Short mmCIF file of C-alpha atoms in Angstrom, two decimals:
data_model
loop_
_atom_site.label_atom_id
_atom_site.label_comp_id
_atom_site.label_asym_id
_atom_site.label_seq_id
_atom_site.Cartn_x
_atom_site.Cartn_y
_atom_site.Cartn_z
CA UNK A 23 123.31 192.78 150.92
CA UNK A 24 121.62 195.49 149.17
CA UNK A 25 118.37 194.45 151.30
CA UNK A 26 120.20 194.28 154.47
CA UNK A 27 121.64 197.49 153.99
CA UNK A 28 117.97 199.07 152.97
CA UNK A 29 116.47 197.49 156.22
CA UNK A 30 119.32 199.23 158.17
CA UNK A 31 119.04 202.58 156.52
CA UNK A 32 115.23 202.17 157.14
CA UNK A 33 115.21 200.83 160.50
CA UNK A 34 114.98 204.04 162.66
CA UNK A 35 112.31 205.64 160.40
CA UNK A 36 110.23 202.64 160.80
CA UNK A 37 110.98 202.38 164.74
CA UNK A 38 109.71 206.13 164.51
CA UNK A 39 106.15 204.75 162.89
CA UNK A 40 105.77 202.07 165.33
CA UNK A 41 106.42 204.06 168.04
CA UNK A 42 103.89 207.03 167.04
CA UNK A 43 101.20 204.28 166.27
CA UNK A 44 101.93 202.69 169.73
CA UNK A 45 101.55 206.13 171.33
CA UNK A 46 98.26 207.22 169.52
CA UNK A 47 96.89 203.78 170.37
CA UNK A 48 97.29 203.89 174.05
CA UNK A 49 96.20 207.58 174.15
CA UNK A 50 93.13 207.00 172.53
CA UNK A 51 92.39 203.86 174.46
CA UNK A 52 93.01 205.87 177.72
CA UNK A 53 90.80 208.55 176.79
CA UNK A 54 88.00 206.33 175.75
CA UNK A 55 87.72 204.52 179.19
CA UNK A 56 86.85 207.80 181.40
CA UNK A 57 84.85 209.22 179.02
CA UNK A 58 81.41 209.00 179.83
CA UNK A 59 78.03 209.84 178.15
CA UNK A 60 76.74 213.19 178.94
CA UNK A 61 73.69 213.70 181.77
CA UNK A 62 71.21 215.81 180.76
CA UNK A 63 70.65 216.68 184.45
CA UNK A 64 74.14 217.95 184.71
CA UNK A 65 74.76 221.81 184.29
CA UNK A 66 77.68 223.49 183.74
CA UNK A 67 80.51 222.63 186.17
CA UNK A 68 79.46 218.75 186.77
CA UNK A 69 76.69 220.15 189.07
CA UNK A 70 74.17 217.33 189.55
CA UNK A 71 72.15 218.48 192.30
CA UNK A 72 70.50 221.37 193.69
CA UNK A 73 70.15 221.08 197.49
CA UNK A 74 67.83 223.85 199.77
CA UNK A 75 69.99 224.54 203.25
CA UNK A 76 69.10 225.95 206.29
CA UNK A 77 70.68 226.57 209.73
CA UNK A 78 67.95 227.36 212.04
CA UNK A 79 69.45 229.08 215.06
CA UNK A 80 67.39 229.06 218.89
CA UNK A 81 65.89 232.64 218.40
CA UNK A 82 66.90 233.68 214.45
CA UNK A 83 67.95 232.03 210.98
CA UNK A 84 71.59 231.33 211.08
CA UNK A 85 72.06 230.84 207.18
CA UNK A 86 70.00 229.73 204.52
CA UNK A 87 70.58 228.72 200.66
CA UNK A 88 71.05 226.77 198.02
CA UNK A 89 73.85 224.32 197.78
CA UNK A 90 74.86 223.05 194.09
CA UNK A 91 76.43 219.41 194.44
CA UNK A 92 78.46 217.18 192.25
CA UNK A 93 77.06 213.82 192.35
CA UNK A 94 80.08 212.05 194.20
CA UNK A 95 80.08 214.70 196.73
CA UNK A 96 76.26 214.55 197.23
CA UNK A 97 76.26 214.47 201.30
CA UNK A 98 74.36 216.67 203.65
CA UNK A 99 77.74 217.90 205.13
CA UNK A 100 79.06 219.36 201.70
CA UNK A 101 75.82 221.09 201.14
CA UNK A 102 76.12 222.58 204.43
CA UNK A 103 79.48 223.45 204.22
CA UNK A 104 79.15 225.26 200.82
CA UNK A 105 75.85 227.51 202.44
CA UNK A 106 78.09 228.48 205.34
CA UNK A 107 81.20 229.34 203.58
CA UNK A 108 79.39 231.09 201.22
CA UNK A 109 77.41 233.11 203.72
CA UNK A 110 80.36 233.84 205.93
CA UNK A 111 78.96 231.67 209.11
CA UNK A 112 81.37 229.90 211.68
CA UNK A 113 81.09 226.37 212.37
CA UNK A 114 83.10 223.47 214.02
CA UNK A 115 83.10 220.07 212.27
CA UNK A 116 84.96 217.76 214.85
CA UNK A 117 85.00 213.93 214.09
CA UNK A 118 82.13 214.26 211.72
CA UNK A 119 79.68 216.36 214.19
CA UNK A 120 78.29 219.91 213.69
CA UNK A 121 78.54 222.28 216.25
CA UNK A 122 78.63 225.98 216.96
CA UNK A 123 76.87 227.56 213.78
CA UNK A 124 77.34 231.27 214.11
CA UNK A 125 78.86 231.19 217.50
CA UNK A 126 75.26 229.19 219.16
CA UNK A 127 77.08 226.35 220.88
CA UNK A 128 75.36 223.02 221.93
CA UNK A 129 74.72 222.40 225.30
CA UNK A 130 73.72 219.02 227.54
CA UNK A 131 70.02 219.94 227.17
CA UNK A 132 70.01 221.80 223.81
CA UNK A 133 71.78 221.49 220.52
CA UNK A 134 71.99 220.97 216.73
CA UNK A 135 70.00 218.20 214.93
CA UNK A 136 70.05 217.16 211.58
CA UNK A 137 66.87 217.21 209.34
CA UNK A 138 66.38 215.99 205.68
CA UNK A 139 63.37 216.79 204.12
CA UNK A 140 61.22 217.61 207.47
CA UNK A 141 62.49 214.26 209.25
CA UNK A 142 65.38 213.67 211.92
CA UNK A 143 68.32 212.09 210.15
CA UNK A 144 69.61 208.68 211.82
CA UNK A 145 72.80 209.08 210.64
CA UNK A 146 75.46 212.25 210.67
CA UNK A 147 75.74 214.49 207.93
CA UNK A 148 78.92 213.03 206.06
CA UNK A 149 76.80 209.88 205.70
CA UNK A 150 73.71 211.24 204.57
CA UNK A 151 73.32 211.21 200.80
CA UNK A 152 71.34 213.58 198.82
CA UNK A 153 68.81 213.78 196.16
CA UNK A 154 68.14 216.55 193.90
CA UNK A 155 65.58 218.96 195.56
CA UNK A 156 65.97 217.55 199.08
CA UNK A 157 65.82 220.09 202.09
CA UNK A 158 68.43 219.91 204.55
CA UNK A 159 68.10 221.78 208.14
CA UNK A 160 70.21 222.18 210.98
CA UNK A 161 68.09 222.89 213.83
CA UNK A 162 68.73 224.21 217.23
CA UNK A 163 66.93 222.15 219.74
CA UNK A 164 65.64 221.12 223.06
CA UNK A 165 66.85 217.20 223.00
CA UNK A 166 63.85 216.13 225.34
CA UNK A 167 61.60 217.70 222.82
CA UNK A 168 63.21 216.31 219.93
CA UNK A 169 63.26 212.27 220.96
CA UNK A 170 60.31 212.60 223.33
CA UNK A 171 62.15 212.39 226.43
#
């Protein structure tokens, strides 16, 4: 009888210890899953790449700057938006297509085309993945000249 009484008295204490042990185990396991080794290329804030951006209008440079991008947000769209927003340059972005940088809108014969490292991109800015030190440019060009027409 004494043994049964002792167990009943200590049961709340035993349950508390088990609960705390369980919480610690779950907490430490969860922290371990998300932790990643440090990346020597990352600077503070998680920025992993530095990309040069130029928005070249028909007669003048509309915007120019450097975008600092996170590894998981390394698209030309993110770089262009960042530089335009920092420089106060207006633009339209509809259905994944940029236009109207600084009020200069595309026409039937001329408009904005995306270049990465000097080459005309064959996909949109949102689908263009960038690497560190890439050069991104939106240029206002004549379509016939750009496409050899």
